[in-house]
């Protein structure tokens, strides 16, 4: 009875509202389910509207015409197919280095020539061919840029294995295996130089990673339901084509919203689809960048494959050589700025350096946010830079492209 009376006498306690950060509450599963339901309903409505208004949307000529001015010529596809020359050149160079038929210096020169050609050849082709559209150019250069990073990691990792093997050979009479061990996998492990095969090379080329290792973590089986869900998410983008075409007026569709849709489509749906198909076990393609309280945290977590590559092959090697952290971080942003500009200016065939300057502006912005803002204020600053910074850069390129190609007709 005393407990019963106390319940009615004291019905209030010191506590925070559930949605306050101080409450410590973190279970938002219901809200996530609501988002999923709204996404399904909105896409179902969009699908029905498009079927009624446009009919069947999968038109091969329409899809091809997005990349090519002439649907019956294939410059971007031919350019991508030609990339096999550089892939095989890297493989055969490593084979020669493994057996010692070429010197270490000769191998280095061949790799430098191959990697440099990977950037020069496609850009020269895109700038020369008049049939190459900007979208086709971006796709082609994107593939070559990914291959550049992959093949750099490939030669770096194999070089480390040779160095380890040589060091072990001085102490041991048996050969040394440079390998990664994952006891949960049923796949066969390879040792250097047994990894220098076409099968191993092309698995790495298609795997959703930029960092090479001799034995990747592998999933035990292909989950068909998971694969179908990711495929559905990828194909669902076709339903949005007419809506996007009808929204090509300035500022009608928020740029950052398109970027968020692309992020989910590429980093979650597409990369998980490829990973599941190849039984690639490491699915950490992104982290919680939306909670970023600093600019550096955002850039380190929104694109994990690129971050891992920069950390493994660029940032840490510079620190090992005695370069201080600030200069090393600035160098990483400098390299990122170059590739951003490379992937925009060359396909558009105009050089304005807006992407380059936008990336380099992240260095002082990162310092300012890290020094003067924290918590929710820092997170708000990151979101503001995404919502305002990207559209401004896109607007500058759209403006300049319009002036160059259509300015004389108005």
CSV table of C-alpha atoms in Angstrom, one decimal:
chain,number,residue,atom,x,y,z
A,1,UNK,CA,0.0,0.0,0.0
A,2,UNK,CA,2.9,2.4,0.8
A,3,UNK,CA,4.4,1.8,-2.7
A,4,UNK,CA,1.0,2.3,-4.2
A,5,UNK,CA,0.5,5.7,-2.5
A,6,UNK,CA,4.0,6.8,-3.3
A,7,UNK,CA,3.3,6.1,-7.0
A,8,UNK,CA,0.4,8.7,-6.9
A,9,UNK,CA,2.2,11.2,-4.7
A,10,UNK,CA,5.4,11.2,-6.7
A,11,UNK,CA,4.8,10.8,-10.5
A,12,UNK,CA,7.6,13.0,-11.7
A,13,UNK,CA,11.4,12.3,-11.7
A,14,UNK,CA,14.4,14.1,-13.1
A,15,UNK,CA,14.7,13.0,-16.7
A,16,UNK,CA,15.4,14.3,-20.2
A,17,UNK,CA,13.1,14.2,-23.2
A,18,UNK,CA,13.6,11.2,-25.3
A,19,UNK,CA,14.9,13.0,-28.4
A,20,UNK,CA,17.3,15.2,-26.4
A,21,UNK,CA,21.0,14.2,-26.8
A,22,UNK,CA,21.4,14.1,-23.0
A,23,UNK,CA,18.8,11.3,-22.7
A,24,UNK,CA,21.2,8.7,-24.2
A,25,UNK,CA,18.4,7.2,-26.3
A,26,UNK,CA,19.6,5.7,-29.5
A,27,UNK,CA,16.9,3.3,-30.7
A,28,UNK,CA,15.4,4.9,-33.8
A,29,UNK,CA,14.4,1.7,-35.6
A,30,UNK,CA,10.7,2.8,-35.9
A,31,UNK,CA,11.8,6.1,-37.6
A,32,UNK,CA,14.1,4.1,-40.0
A,33,UNK,CA,11.1,1.8,-40.8
A,34,UNK,CA,9.0,4.9,-41.5
A,35,UNK,CA,11.7,6.2,-43.9
A,36,UNK,CA,11.7,2.8,-45.7
A,37,UNK,CA,7.9,2.7,-45.9
A,38,UNK,CA,7.8,6.3,-47.3
A,39,UNK,CA,10.6,5.4,-49.8
A,40,UNK,CA,8.7,2.4,-51.0
A,41,UNK,CA,5.4,4.3,-51.3
A,42,UNK,CA,7.0,7.3,-53.1
A,43,UNK,CA,8.8,5.0,-55.5
A,44,UNK,CA,5.6,2.9,-56.1
A,45,UNK,CA,3.8,6.2,-56.9
A,46,UNK,CA,6.6,7.3,-59.2
A,47,UNK,CA,6.6,3.9,-60.9
A,48,UNK,CA,2.9,4.0,-61.6
A,49,UNK,CA,3.0,7.6,-62.9
A,50,UNK,CA,5.8,6.8,-65.2
A,51,UNK,CA,4.1,3.6,-66.5
A,52,UNK,CA,0.9,5.6,-67.2
A,53,UNK,CA,2.6,8.6,-68.7
A,54,UNK,CA,5.7,7.2,-70.4
A,55,UNK,CA,5.0,3.5,-70.8
A,56,UNK,CA,8.0,1.1,-70.7
A,57,UNK,CA,11.1,3.1,-70.0
A,58,UNK,CA,13.9,0.7,-70.9
A,59,UNK,CA,14.8,1.9,-74.3
A,60,UNK,CA,18.3,0.8,-75.3
A,61,UNK,CA,18.8,3.6,-77.8
A,62,UNK,CA,17.8,6.1,-75.1
A,63,UNK,CA,20.2,4.6,-72.6
A,64,UNK,CA,23.0,4.6,-75.1
A,65,UNK,CA,22.3,8.1,-76.3
A,66,UNK,CA,23.0,9.4,-72.8
A,67,UNK,CA,26.7,8.4,-73.4
A,68,UNK,CA,27.0,8.8,-77.1
A,69,UNK,CA,25.9,11.4,-79.6
A,70,UNK,CA,25.6,8.7,-82.2
A,71,UNK,CA,23.9,5.6,-80.8
A,72,UNK,CA,25.8,3.4,-83.2
A,73,UNK,CA,29.3,4.5,-82.3
A,74,UNK,CA,30.9,3.4,-79.1
A,75,UNK,CA,33.9,5.7,-78.2
A,76,UNK,CA,33.6,5.4,-74.4
A,77,UNK,CA,33.0,1.6,-74.5
A,78,UNK,CA,36.0,1.1,-76.8
A,79,UNK,CA,38.1,3.3,-74.5
A,80,UNK,CA,37.1,1.2,-71.5
A,81,UNK,CA,37.9,-2.0,-73.3
A,82,UNK,CA,41.3,-0.7,-74.2
A,83,UNK,CA,42.1,-0.4,-70.5
A,84,UNK,CA,42.9,-4.1,-70.5
A,85,UNK,CA,46.3,-3.2,-72.1
A,86,UNK,CA,47.3,-1.4,-69.0
A,87,UNK,CA,46.0,-4.1,-66.7
A,88,UNK,CA,48.0,-6.8,-68.5
A,89,UNK,CA,51.1,-4.6,-68.7
A,90,UNK,CA,51.1,-4.3,-64.8
A,91,UNK,CA,50.6,-8.1,-64.4
A,92,UNK,CA,53.4,-9.1,-66.8
A,93,UNK,CA,55.7,-6.5,-65.3
A,94,UNK,CA,55.2,-8.0,-61.9
A,95,UNK,CA,55.7,-11.5,-63.3
A,96,UNK,CA,59.1,-10.5,-64.7
A,97,UNK,CA,60.0,-8.8,-61.4
A,98,UNK,CA,59.0,-11.9,-59.4
A,99,UNK,CA,61.4,-14.2,-61.4
A,100,UNK,CA,64.1,-11.6,-61.6
A,101,UNK,CA,64.3,-11.3,-65.4
A,102,UNK,CA,64.2,-7.5,-65.1
A,103,UNK,CA,65.8,-5.3,-62.5
A,104,UNK,CA,64.0,-3.5,-59.8
A,105,UNK,CA,64.8,-0.1,-61.5
A,106,UNK,CA,63.5,-1.4,-64.9
A,107,UNK,CA,60.3,-2.6,-63.2
A,108,UNK,CA,59.9,0.8,-61.5
A,109,UNK,CA,60.3,2.6,-64.8
A,110,UNK,CA,57.8,0.3,-66.6
A,111,UNK,CA,55.2,0.8,-63.8
A,112,UNK,CA,55.7,4.6,-63.8
A,113,UNK,CA,55.2,4.7,-67.6
A,114,UNK,CA,52.1,2.4,-67.4
A,115,UNK,CA,50.5,4.5,-64.6
A,116,UNK,CA,51.2,7.8,-66.3
A,117,UNK,CA,49.8,6.5,-69.6
A,118,UNK,CA,46.7,5.5,-67.6
A,119,UNK,CA,45.9,9.2,-67.0
A,120,UNK,CA,47.3,10.7,-70.3
A,121,UNK,CA,45.8,8.2,-72.9
A,122,UNK,CA,42.1,8.5,-71.9
A,123,UNK,CA,42.2,12.2,-71.4
A,124,UNK,CA,43.9,12.8,-74.8
A,125,UNK,CA,41.3,10.5,-76.4
A,126,UNK,CA,38.3,12.3,-74.7
A,127,UNK,CA,39.7,15.7,-75.7
A,128,UNK,CA,40.3,14.6,-79.3
A,129,UNK,CA,37.1,12.7,-80.1
A,130,UNK,CA,34.2,14.9,-81.0
A,131,UNK,CA,31.8,12.0,-80.6
A,132,UNK,CA,32.6,11.7,-76.9
A,133,UNK,CA,29.9,13.3,-74.8
A,134,UNK,CA,30.6,14.7,-71.3
A,135,UNK,CA,28.7,11.8,-69.6
A,136,UNK,CA,30.7,9.3,-71.7
A,137,UNK,CA,33.9,11.1,-70.9
A,138,UNK,CA,33.2,11.1,-67.1
A,139,UNK,CA,32.4,7.4,-67.2
A,140,UNK,CA,35.6,6.6,-69.2
A,141,UNK,CA,37.9,8.7,-67.1
A,142,UNK,CA,36.2,7.4,-63.9
A,143,UNK,CA,37.1,3.9,-64.9
A,144,UNK,CA,40.7,4.8,-65.8
A,145,UNK,CA,41.1,6.8,-62.5
A,146,UNK,CA,39.9,3.7,-60.5
A,147,UNK,CA,42.3,1.5,-62.5
A,148,UNK,CA,45.2,4.0,-61.8
A,149,UNK,CA,44.6,3.7,-58.0
A,150,UNK,CA,44.1,-0.1,-58.2
A,151,UNK,CA,47.3,-0.7,-60.2
A,152,UNK,CA,49.3,1.6,-58.0
A,153,UNK,CA,48.2,-0.4,-55.0
A,154,UNK,CA,48.9,-3.7,-57.0
A,155,UNK,CA,52.5,-2.8,-57.7
A,156,UNK,CA,53.0,-1.4,-54.2
A,157,UNK,CA,51.7,-4.5,-52.5
A,158,UNK,CA,53.7,-6.9,-54.7
A,159,UNK,CA,56.8,-4.8,-54.1
A,160,UNK,CA,56.3,-5.2,-50.3
A,161,UNK,CA,55.9,-8.9,-50.7
A,162,UNK,CA,59.2,-9.1,-52.7
A,163,UNK,CA,61.0,-7.1,-50.0
A,164,UNK,CA,59.6,-9.3,-47.2
A,165,UNK,CA,60.5,-12.5,-49.2
A,166,UNK,CA,64.1,-11.2,-49.8
A,167,UNK,CA,64.4,-10.3,-46.1
A,168,UNK,CA,63.2,-13.7,-45.0
A,169,UNK,CA,65.4,-15.5,-47.6
A,170,UNK,CA,68.4,-14.2,-45.7
A,171,UNK,CA,67.3,-15.9,-42.5
A,172,UNK,CA,65.3,-18.9,-43.8
A,173,UNK,CA,66.1,-21.5,-46.5
A,174,UNK,CA,62.4,-22.1,-47.3
A,175,UNK,CA,60.3,-19.6,-49.3
A,176,UNK,CA,58.2,-17.0,-47.5
A,177,UNK,CA,54.5,-16.5,-48.1
A,178,UNK,CA,53.2,-12.9,-48.0
A,179,UNK,CA,49.6,-13.5,-47.3
A,180,UNK,CA,46.5,-12.5,-45.4
A,181,UNK,CA,44.8,-15.2,-43.3
A,182,UNK,CA,41.1,-15.3,-42.6
A,183,UNK,CA,40.3,-18.6,-40.8
A,184,UNK,CA,36.5,-18.2,-41.4
A,185,UNK,CA,36.8,-18.4,-45.2
A,186,UNK,CA,36.7,-21.6,-47.2
A,187,UNK,CA,38.6,-20.1,-50.2
A,188,UNK,CA,42.1,-21.2,-51.2
A,189,UNK,CA,44.9,-19.0,-50.1
A,190,UNK,CA,47.7,-17.9,-52.4
A,191,UNK,CA,51.3,-17.0,-51.6
A,192,UNK,CA,53.6,-14.6,-53.5
A,193,UNK,CA,54.3,-15.0,-56.4
A,194,UNK,CA,51.4,-17.5,-56.9
A,195,UNK,CA,49.0,-14.5,-56.9
A,196,UNK,CA,50.4,-13.2,-60.2
A,197,UNK,CA,47.6,-14.8,-62.4
A,198,UNK,CA,45.0,-13.4,-64.7
A,199,UNK,CA,42.3,-14.7,-62.4
A,200,UNK,CA,43.7,-12.9,-59.3
A,201,UNK,CA,44.3,-9.7,-61.3
A,202,UNK,CA,40.8,-9.5,-62.8
A,203,UNK,CA,39.1,-10.4,-59.5
A,204,UNK,CA,40.9,-7.4,-58.0
A,205,UNK,CA,40.0,-5.2,-61.0
A,206,UNK,CA,36.2,-5.9,-60.5
A,207,UNK,CA,36.3,-6.1,-56.7
A,208,UNK,CA,34.8,-3.1,-54.9
A,209,UNK,CA,38.1,-1.9,-53.4
A,210,UNK,CA,41.1,0.1,-54.4
A,211,UNK,CA,43.6,-1.6,-52.1
A,212,UNK,CA,45.2,-4.9,-53.2
A,213,UNK,CA,46.0,-7.8,-51.0
A,214,UNK,CA,46.9,-11.4,-51.9
A,215,UNK,CA,43.9,-12.9,-50.1
A,216,UNK,CA,40.8,-10.9,-49.6
A,217,UNK,CA,38.2,-11.8,-46.9
A,218,UNK,CA,35.5,-13.8,-48.6
A,219,UNK,CA,31.9,-14.4,-47.7
A,220,UNK,CA,30.9,-18.1,-47.6
A,221,UNK,CA,28.1,-17.9,-50.1
A,222,UNK,CA,26.1,-15.6,-52.4
A,223,UNK,CA,22.9,-14.5,-50.7
A,224,UNK,CA,20.3,-14.5,-53.5
A,225,UNK,CA,17.7,-12.4,-51.7
A,226,UNK,CA,20.3,-9.8,-50.7
A,227,UNK,CA,21.5,-9.7,-54.4
A,228,UNK,CA,18.0,-9.2,-55.7
A,229,UNK,CA,17.3,-6.4,-53.3
A,230,UNK,CA,20.4,-4.5,-54.3
A,231,UNK,CA,19.7,-5.1,-58.0
A,232,UNK,CA,16.2,-3.8,-57.5
A,233,UNK,CA,17.6,-0.6,-55.8
A,234,UNK,CA,20.0,-0.1,-58.7
A,235,UNK,CA,17.4,-0.6,-61.5
A,236,UNK,CA,14.9,1.6,-59.6
A,237,UNK,CA,16.9,4.6,-60.8
A,238,UNK,CA,15.4,4.1,-64.3
A,239,UNK,CA,12.0,5.1,-63.0
A,240,UNK,CA,13.4,8.5,-62.1
A,241,UNK,CA,14.8,9.3,-65.6
A,242,UNK,CA,11.7,11.2,-66.9
A,243,UNK,CA,11.3,13.0,-63.6
A,244,UNK,CA,14.9,14.2,-63.7
A,245,UNK,CA,14.5,15.2,-67.3
A,246,UNK,CA,11.5,17.3,-66.5
A,247,UNK,CA,13.4,18.9,-63.6
A,248,UNK,CA,16.4,20.2,-65.6
A,249,UNK,CA,15.5,23.8,-64.8
A,250,UNK,CA,17.9,25.7,-62.5
A,251,UNK,CA,17.5,24.9,-58.8
A,252,UNK,CA,14.3,22.9,-59.3
A,253,UNK,CA,16.1,19.8,-57.8
A,254,UNK,CA,18.4,20.4,-54.9
A,255,UNK,CA,21.9,19.4,-55.9
A,256,UNK,CA,22.7,17.9,-52.5
A,257,UNK,CA,19.6,15.7,-52.7
A,258,UNK,CA,20.8,14.3,-56.0
A,259,UNK,CA,24.2,13.7,-54.4
A,260,UNK,CA,22.5,11.8,-51.5
A,261,UNK,CA,20.6,9.6,-53.9
A,262,UNK,CA,23.8,8.9,-55.9
A,263,UNK,CA,25.6,8.1,-52.7
A,264,UNK,CA,23.0,5.5,-51.7
A,265,UNK,CA,22.8,4.1,-55.2
A,266,UNK,CA,26.5,3.8,-55.7
A,267,UNK,CA,28.1,3.1,-52.2
A,268,UNK,CA,25.3,1.0,-50.8
A,269,UNK,CA,23.3,-0.6,-53.6
A,270,UNK,CA,25.9,-1.0,-56.4
A,271,UNK,CA,29.0,-1.8,-54.4
A,272,UNK,CA,27.1,-4.3,-52.2
A,273,UNK,CA,25.7,-5.9,-55.3
A,274,UNK,CA,29.2,-6.4,-56.8
A,275,UNK,CA,30.6,-7.5,-53.5
A,276,UNK,CA,27.9,-10.1,-53.0
A,277,UNK,CA,28.4,-11.3,-56.6
A,278,UNK,CA,32.1,-11.7,-56.1
A,279,UNK,CA,31.7,-12.9,-52.4
A,280,UNK,CA,33.9,-10.0,-51.3
A,281,UNK,CA,33.8,-10.0,-47.6
A,282,UNK,CA,34.8,-6.4,-46.6
A,283,UNK,CA,31.6,-4.4,-47.0
A,284,UNK,CA,32.7,-1.3,-45.1
A,285,UNK,CA,32.2,1.2,-48.0
A,286,UNK,CA,31.2,4.1,-45.8
A,287,UNK,CA,30.8,5.0,-42.2
A,288,UNK,CA,28.5,7.5,-40.4
A,289,UNK,CA,29.7,10.6,-42.3
A,290,UNK,CA,26.3,12.2,-41.7
A,291,UNK,CA,27.3,12.6,-38.0
A,292,UNK,CA,30.6,14.3,-38.9
A,293,UNK,CA,31.5,17.1,-36.5
A,294,UNK,CA,34.6,17.9,-38.4
A,295,UNK,CA,35.4,18.3,-42.1
A,296,UNK,CA,38.3,15.8,-41.8
A,297,UNK,CA,35.9,13.2,-40.3
A,298,UNK,CA,33.6,13.6,-43.2
A,299,UNK,CA,36.3,13.1,-45.9
A,300,UNK,CA,37.6,10.1,-44.0
A,301,UNK,CA,34.3,8.3,-43.7
A,302,UNK,CA,32.0,9.0,-46.7
A,303,UNK,CA,34.2,7.1,-49.1
A,304,UNK,CA,36.1,4.4,-47.3
A,305,UNK,CA,37.7,2.7,-50.3
A,306,UNK,CA,39.4,6.0,-51.3
A,307,UNK,CA,40.3,6.8,-47.7
A,308,UNK,CA,41.9,3.4,-47.2
A,309,UNK,CA,44.0,3.9,-50.4
A,310,UNK,CA,45.1,7.4,-49.4
A,311,UNK,CA,46.0,6.2,-45.9
A,312,UNK,CA,47.9,3.1,-47.0
A,313,UNK,CA,49.7,4.3,-50.1
A,314,UNK,CA,50.0,8.0,-49.7
A,315,UNK,CA,49.5,9.5,-46.2
A,316,UNK,CA,51.4,6.9,-44.1
A,317,UNK,CA,54.3,6.6,-46.5
A,318,UNK,CA,54.8,10.3,-46.2
A,319,UNK,CA,54.7,10.2,-42.5
A,320,UNK,CA,57.3,7.4,-42.6
A,321,UNK,CA,59.6,9.7,-44.6
A,322,UNK,CA,59.4,12.3,-41.9
A,323,UNK,CA,56.8,14.7,-43.4
A,324,UNK,CA,54.6,16.3,-40.7
A,325,UNK,CA,50.9,15.5,-40.5
A,326,UNK,CA,49.6,18.9,-41.7
A,327,UNK,CA,51.7,18.8,-44.9
A,328,UNK,CA,50.7,15.1,-45.5
A,329,UNK,CA,47.0,16.0,-45.1
A,330,UNK,CA,47.4,19.0,-47.4
A,331,UNK,CA,49.1,16.7,-50.0
A,332,UNK,CA,46.2,14.3,-49.8
A,333,UNK,CA,43.7,17.1,-50.4
A,334,UNK,CA,46.0,18.3,-53.3
A,335,UNK,CA,45.9,14.9,-54.9
A,336,UNK,CA,42.1,14.7,-54.4
A,337,UNK,CA,41.7,18.2,-55.9
A,338,UNK,CA,43.7,17.1,-59.0
A,339,UNK,CA,41.5,14.1,-59.6
A,340,UNK,CA,38.3,16.0,-59.0
A,341,UNK,CA,39.3,18.6,-61.6
A,342,UNK,CA,40.6,15.9,-63.9
A,343,UNK,CA,37.2,14.1,-63.9
A,344,UNK,CA,35.3,17.3,-64.6
A,345,UNK,CA,37.4,19.6,-66.8
A,346,UNK,CA,38.5,17.0,-69.3
A,347,UNK,CA,35.1,15.5,-70.1
A,348,UNK,CA,33.7,19.1,-70.4
A,349,UNK,CA,36.7,20.1,-72.4
A,350,UNK,CA,37.2,23.3,-70.4
A,351,UNK,CA,39.6,24.1,-67.6
A,352,UNK,CA,38.2,26.4,-64.9
A,353,UNK,CA,39.7,24.9,-61.7
A,354,UNK,CA,36.5,25.3,-59.8
A,355,UNK,CA,36.6,21.7,-58.5
A,356,UNK,CA,40.3,22.0,-57.7
A,357,UNK,CA,39.8,25.2,-55.7
A,358,UNK,CA,36.7,23.8,-54.0
A,359,UNK,CA,38.7,20.8,-52.7
A,360,UNK,CA,41.7,22.9,-51.6
A,361,UNK,CA,39.2,25.2,-49.8
A,362,UNK,CA,38.5,22.2,-47.6
A,363,UNK,CA,41.9,22.6,-45.9
A,364,UNK,CA,41.2,26.0,-44.2
A,365,UNK,CA,37.6,25.0,-43.7
A,366,UNK,CA,38.7,21.9,-41.8
A,367,UNK,CA,41.1,23.9,-39.7
A,368,UNK,CA,38.3,26.5,-38.9
A,369,UNK,CA,35.7,23.9,-38.0
A,370,UNK,CA,38.1,21.8,-36.0
A,371,UNK,CA,39.4,24.8,-34.1
A,372,UNK,CA,36.2,26.9,-33.4
A,373,UNK,CA,33.2,24.5,-33.8
A,374,UNK,CA,32.3,21.2,-32.1
A,375,UNK,CA,29.3,19.0,-31.5
A,376,UNK,CA,26.1,20.0,-33.3
A,377,UNK,CA,27.7,23.2,-34.5
A,378,UNK,CA,30.5,21.3,-36.3
A,379,UNK,CA,28.0,18.9,-37.8
A,380,UNK,CA,25.8,21.8,-39.0
A,381,UNK,CA,28.9,23.4,-40.6
A,382,UNK,CA,29.7,20.2,-42.5
A,383,UNK,CA,26.1,20.0,-43.8
A,384,UNK,CA,26.2,23.6,-44.8
A,385,UNK,CA,29.3,23.0,-46.8
A,386,UNK,CA,27.6,20.1,-48.6
A,387,UNK,CA,24.4,22.0,-49.2
A,388,UNK,CA,25.9,25.2,-50.4
A,389,UNK,CA,29.5,24.3,-51.5
A,390,UNK,CA,28.6,21.6,-54.1
A,391,UNK,CA,25.8,23.5,-55.8
A,392,UNK,CA,28.0,26.6,-56.2
A,393,UNK,CA,30.7,24.5,-57.9
A,394,UNK,CA,28.2,22.8,-60.1
A,395,UNK,CA,26.6,26.1,-61.0
A,396,UNK,CA,30.0,27.6,-62.0
A,397,UNK,CA,30.6,24.7,-64.4
A,398,UNK,CA,27.1,24.7,-65.8
A,399,UNK,CA,27.3,28.5,-66.4
A,400,UNK,CA,30.7,28.3,-68.2
A,401,UNK,CA,29.6,25.3,-70.2
A,402,UNK,CA,26.4,27.0,-71.3
A,403,UNK,CA,28.3,30.2,-72.2
A,404,UNK,CA,30.9,28.3,-74.3
A,405,UNK,CA,28.4,26.1,-76.2
A,406,UNK,CA,25.2,28.1,-76.3
A,407,UNK,CA,26.1,31.7,-75.5
A,408,UNK,CA,26.4,32.7,-79.1
A,409,UNK,CA,22.9,31.6,-80.0
A,410,UNK,CA,21.1,33.7,-77.5
